[in-house]
Short mmCIF file of C-alpha atoms in Angstrom, two decimals:
data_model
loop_
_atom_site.label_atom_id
_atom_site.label_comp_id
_atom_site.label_asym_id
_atom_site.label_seq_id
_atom_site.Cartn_x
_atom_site.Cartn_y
_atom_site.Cartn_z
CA UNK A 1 0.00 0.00 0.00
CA UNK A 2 0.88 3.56 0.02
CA UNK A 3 3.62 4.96 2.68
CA UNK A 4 2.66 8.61 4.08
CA UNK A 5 5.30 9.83 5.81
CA UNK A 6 5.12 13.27 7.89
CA UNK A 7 7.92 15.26 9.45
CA UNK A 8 8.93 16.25 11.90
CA UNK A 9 7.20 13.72 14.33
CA UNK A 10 7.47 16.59 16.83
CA UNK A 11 7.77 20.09 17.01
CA UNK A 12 7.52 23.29 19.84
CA UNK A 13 7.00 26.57 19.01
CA UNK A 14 6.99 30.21 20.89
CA UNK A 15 3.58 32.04 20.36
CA UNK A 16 4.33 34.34 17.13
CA UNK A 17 6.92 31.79 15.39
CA UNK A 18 6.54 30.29 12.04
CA UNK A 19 6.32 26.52 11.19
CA UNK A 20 6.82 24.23 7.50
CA UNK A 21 5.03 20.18 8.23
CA UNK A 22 5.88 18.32 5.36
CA UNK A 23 4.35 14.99 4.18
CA UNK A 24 5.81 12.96 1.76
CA UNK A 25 3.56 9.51 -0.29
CA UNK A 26 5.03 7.02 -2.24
CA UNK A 27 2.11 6.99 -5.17
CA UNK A 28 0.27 9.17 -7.41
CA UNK A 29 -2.84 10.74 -5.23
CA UNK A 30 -5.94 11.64 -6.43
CA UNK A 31 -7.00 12.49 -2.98
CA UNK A 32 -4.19 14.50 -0.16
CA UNK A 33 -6.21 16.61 3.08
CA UNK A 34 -4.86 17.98 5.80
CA UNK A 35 -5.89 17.68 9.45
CA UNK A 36 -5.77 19.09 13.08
CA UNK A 37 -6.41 17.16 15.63
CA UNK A 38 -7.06 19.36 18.80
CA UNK A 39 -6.13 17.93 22.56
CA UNK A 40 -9.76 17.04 22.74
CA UNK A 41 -9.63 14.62 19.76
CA UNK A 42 -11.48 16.76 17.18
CA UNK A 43 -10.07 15.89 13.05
CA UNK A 44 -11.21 19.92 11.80
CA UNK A 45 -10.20 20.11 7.80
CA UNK A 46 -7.86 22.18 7.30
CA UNK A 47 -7.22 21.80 3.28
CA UNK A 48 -8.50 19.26 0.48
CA UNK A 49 -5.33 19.88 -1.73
CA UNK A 50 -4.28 16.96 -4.00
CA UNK A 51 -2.43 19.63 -5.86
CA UNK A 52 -1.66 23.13 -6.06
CA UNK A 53 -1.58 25.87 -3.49
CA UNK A 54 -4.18 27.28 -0.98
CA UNK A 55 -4.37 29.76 1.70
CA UNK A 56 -7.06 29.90 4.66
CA UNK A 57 -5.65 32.85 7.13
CA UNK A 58 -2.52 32.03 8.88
CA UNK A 59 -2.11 28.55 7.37
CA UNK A 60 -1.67 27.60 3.90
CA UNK A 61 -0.81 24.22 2.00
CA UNK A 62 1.14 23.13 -1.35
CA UNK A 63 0.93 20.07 -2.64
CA UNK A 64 3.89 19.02 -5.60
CA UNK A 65 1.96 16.04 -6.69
CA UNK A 66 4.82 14.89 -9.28
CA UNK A 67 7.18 15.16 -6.97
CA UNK A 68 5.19 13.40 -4.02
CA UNK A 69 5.12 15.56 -1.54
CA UNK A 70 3.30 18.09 0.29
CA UNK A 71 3.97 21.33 2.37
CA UNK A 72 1.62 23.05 5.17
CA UNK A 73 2.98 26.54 6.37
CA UNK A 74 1.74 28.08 9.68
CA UNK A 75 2.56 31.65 10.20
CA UNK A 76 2.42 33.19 13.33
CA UNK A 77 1.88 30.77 15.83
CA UNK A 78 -0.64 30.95 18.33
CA UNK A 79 -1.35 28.23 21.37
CA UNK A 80 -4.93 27.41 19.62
CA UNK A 81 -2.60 25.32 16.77
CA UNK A 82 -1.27 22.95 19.27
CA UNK A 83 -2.72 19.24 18.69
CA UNK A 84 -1.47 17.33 16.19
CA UNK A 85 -1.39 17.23 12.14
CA UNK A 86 -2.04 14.60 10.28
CA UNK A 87 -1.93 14.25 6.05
CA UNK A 88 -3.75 11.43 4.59
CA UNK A 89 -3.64 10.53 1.12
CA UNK A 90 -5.87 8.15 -1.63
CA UNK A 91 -3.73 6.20 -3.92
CA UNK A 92 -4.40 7.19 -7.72
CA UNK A 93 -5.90 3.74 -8.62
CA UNK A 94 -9.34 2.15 -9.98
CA UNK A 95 -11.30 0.26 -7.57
CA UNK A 96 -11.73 1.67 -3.56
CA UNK A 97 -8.63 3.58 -2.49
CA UNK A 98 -9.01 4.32 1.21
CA UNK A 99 -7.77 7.14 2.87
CA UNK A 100 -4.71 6.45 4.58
CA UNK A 101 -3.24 8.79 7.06
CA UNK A 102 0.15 9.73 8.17
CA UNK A 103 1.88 9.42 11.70
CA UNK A 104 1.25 13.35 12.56
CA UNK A 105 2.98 16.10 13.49
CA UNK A 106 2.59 17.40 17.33
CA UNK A 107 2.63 20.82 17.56
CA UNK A 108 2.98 22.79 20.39
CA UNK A 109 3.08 26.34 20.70
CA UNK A 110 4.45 27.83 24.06
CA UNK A 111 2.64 31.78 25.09
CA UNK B 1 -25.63 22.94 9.19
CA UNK B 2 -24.71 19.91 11.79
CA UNK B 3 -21.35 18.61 11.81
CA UNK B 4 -21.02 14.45 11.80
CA UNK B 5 -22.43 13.33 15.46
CA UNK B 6 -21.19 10.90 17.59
CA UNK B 7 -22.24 9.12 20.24
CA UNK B 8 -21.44 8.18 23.19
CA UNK B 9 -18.31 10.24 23.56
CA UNK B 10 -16.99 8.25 26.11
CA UNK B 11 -17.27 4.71 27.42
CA UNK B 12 -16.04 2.36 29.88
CA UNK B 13 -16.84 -1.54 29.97
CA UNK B 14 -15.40 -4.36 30.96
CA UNK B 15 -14.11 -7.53 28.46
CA UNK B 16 -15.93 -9.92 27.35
CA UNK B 17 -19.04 -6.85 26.93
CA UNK B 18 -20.38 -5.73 24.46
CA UNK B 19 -20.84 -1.78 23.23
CA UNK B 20 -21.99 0.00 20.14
CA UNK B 21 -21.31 3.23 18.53
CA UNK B 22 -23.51 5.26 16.94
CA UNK B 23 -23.18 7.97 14.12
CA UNK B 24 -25.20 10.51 12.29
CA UNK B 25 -23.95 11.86 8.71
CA UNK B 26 -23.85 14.86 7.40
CA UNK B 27 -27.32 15.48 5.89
CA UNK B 28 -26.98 15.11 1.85
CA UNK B 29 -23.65 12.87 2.68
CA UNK B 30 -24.14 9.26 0.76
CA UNK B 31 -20.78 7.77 2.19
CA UNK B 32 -20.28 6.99 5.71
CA UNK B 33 -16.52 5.88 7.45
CA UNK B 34 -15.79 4.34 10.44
CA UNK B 35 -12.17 4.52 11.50
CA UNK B 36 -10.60 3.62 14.46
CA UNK B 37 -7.76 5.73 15.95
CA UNK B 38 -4.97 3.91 18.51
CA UNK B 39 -3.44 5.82 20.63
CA UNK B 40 -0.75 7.73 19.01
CA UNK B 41 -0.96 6.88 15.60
CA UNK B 42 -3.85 7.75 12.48
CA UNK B 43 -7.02 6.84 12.00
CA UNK B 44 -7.59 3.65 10.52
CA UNK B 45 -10.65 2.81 8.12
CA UNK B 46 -13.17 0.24 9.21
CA UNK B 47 -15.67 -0.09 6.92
CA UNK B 48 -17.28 2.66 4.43
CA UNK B 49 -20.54 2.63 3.19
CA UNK B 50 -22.39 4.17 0.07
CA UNK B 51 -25.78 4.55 0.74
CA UNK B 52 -26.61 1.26 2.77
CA UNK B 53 -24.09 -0.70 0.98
CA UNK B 54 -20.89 -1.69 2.76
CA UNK B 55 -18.46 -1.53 0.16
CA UNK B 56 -15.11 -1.93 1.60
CA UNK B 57 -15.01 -3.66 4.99
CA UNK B 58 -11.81 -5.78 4.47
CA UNK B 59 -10.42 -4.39 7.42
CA UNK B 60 -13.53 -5.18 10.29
CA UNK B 61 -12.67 -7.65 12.22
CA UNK B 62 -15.72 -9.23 11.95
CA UNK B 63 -15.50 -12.20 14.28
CA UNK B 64 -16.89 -9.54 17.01
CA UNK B 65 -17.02 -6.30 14.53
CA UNK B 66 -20.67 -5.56 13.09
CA UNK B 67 -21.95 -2.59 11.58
CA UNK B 68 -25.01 -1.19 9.77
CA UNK B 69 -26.53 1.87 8.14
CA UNK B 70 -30.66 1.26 7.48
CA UNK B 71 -32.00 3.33 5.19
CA UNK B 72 -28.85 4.85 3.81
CA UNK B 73 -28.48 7.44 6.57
CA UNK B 74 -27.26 6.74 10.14
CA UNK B 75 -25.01 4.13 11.21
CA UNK B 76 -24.11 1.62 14.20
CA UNK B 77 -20.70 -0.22 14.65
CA UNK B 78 -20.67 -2.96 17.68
CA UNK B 79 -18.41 -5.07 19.17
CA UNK B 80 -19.00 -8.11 20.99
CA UNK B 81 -17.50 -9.54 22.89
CA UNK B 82 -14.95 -6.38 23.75
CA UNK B 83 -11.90 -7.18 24.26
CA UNK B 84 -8.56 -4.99 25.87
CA UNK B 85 -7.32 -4.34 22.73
CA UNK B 86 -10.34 -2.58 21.35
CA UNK B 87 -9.66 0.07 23.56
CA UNK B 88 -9.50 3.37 20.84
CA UNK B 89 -10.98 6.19 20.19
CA UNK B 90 -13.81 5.35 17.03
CA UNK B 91 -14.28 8.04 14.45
CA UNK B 92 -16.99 8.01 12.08
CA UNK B 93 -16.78 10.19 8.87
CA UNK B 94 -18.87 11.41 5.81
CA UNK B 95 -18.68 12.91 2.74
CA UNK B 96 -20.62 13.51 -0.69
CA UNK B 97 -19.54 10.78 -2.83
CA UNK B 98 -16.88 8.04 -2.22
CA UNK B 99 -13.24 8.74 -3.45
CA UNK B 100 -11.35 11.90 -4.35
CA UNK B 101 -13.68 14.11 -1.97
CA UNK B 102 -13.13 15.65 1.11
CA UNK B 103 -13.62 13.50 4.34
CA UNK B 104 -15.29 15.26 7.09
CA UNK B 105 -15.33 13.46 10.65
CA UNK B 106 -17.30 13.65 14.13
CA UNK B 107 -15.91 13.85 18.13
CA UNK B 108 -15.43 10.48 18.34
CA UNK B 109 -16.20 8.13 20.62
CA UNK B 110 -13.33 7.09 23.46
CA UNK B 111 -13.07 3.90 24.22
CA UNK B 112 -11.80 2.06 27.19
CA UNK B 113 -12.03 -1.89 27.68
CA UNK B 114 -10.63 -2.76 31.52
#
């Protein structure tokens, strides 16, 4: 199956700080979404982005889908990002491709 | 409009019990998710639906894994008999149509087998 590989498994941050998670896939997607996970357990979308570039406020998210990886930038840190960030691809095949998800990033972010 | 809802949002039992899950779509959603989430790691799929059809459940355990969805909309996952290795948190999902869409999940439902 597809490998979904995130970096760095960990990561603190001072309130105000800037931050690049990157998640790399060993397969064509036809499907890549980012996630937060919030300390209470909560998956909120961040982006559906199997390619391209998107912003939404202080995050944004790139996705180089020939190159097999993708890129989520958070600017200016606040302690409301902590939790942890997952990427979870769908494999470019026919038939079902489930959604597989990555190991996560844990962010926290320090006032 | 609602999110996905989940409930219970927490339970306890003890092995050999059993417990089901329960989970409301997002209205207009045709394809329903369950995942399950160990501690520290990603979600997991269950079992996804389209409409009432399970169409992909090769990885339910389904010696003591069940699930349904009557009438295409809300859906049940049980376990019997629980065991201490089912403790996880269970996340159902929905979205409009089955692959290459965006995959919108409920609370979750914590779950702790002692």
């Amino acid at each position: 199956g597809i490998q979904v590989e995130q970096s760095p498994p960990d990561l603190i941050l001072q309130e105000g700080a800037n931050s690049t998670l990157r998640c790399n896939f060993s397969d064509s997607v036809n499907n890549l979404q980012w996630f937060h996970q919030n300390p209470w357990g909560q998956l909120i979308n961040l982006f559906y982005i199997p390619s391209g570039t998107k912003q939404n406020g202080r995050l944004s998210a790139t996705t180089v889908a020939t190159e097999r990886y993708s890129l989520l930038y958070i600017s200016s840190s606040q302690t409301t990002d902590s939790g942890v960030y997952f990427c979870a691809v769908e494999r470019r095949r026919t038939g079902f491709q489930k959604l597989v998800f990555g190991t996560g990033t844990r962010l926290l972010v320090s006032p | 409009e609602a999110g996905v809802v989940q409930s219970p949002r927490y339970k306890i039992i003890e092995k050999k019990q059993p417990v089901a899950f329960w989970c409301n779509p997002i209205s207009g959603h045709n394809t329903l998710y369950w995942y399950r989430q160990n501690l520290g790691q990603g979600p997991e799929l269950l079992i996804r639906y389209e409409n009432e059809e399970a169409v992909d459940d090769s990885q339910l355990p389904k010696d003591r894994f069940s699930a349904e969805r009557l009438k295409g909309v809300d859906s049940t996952l049980k376990i019997q008999p629980a065991e201490l290795g089912d403790s996880a948190v269970y996340l159902c999902a929905s979205s409009l149509v089955g692959q290459g869409t965006t995959q919108y999940f409920g609370p979750g439902t914590r779950l702790l087998v002692l």
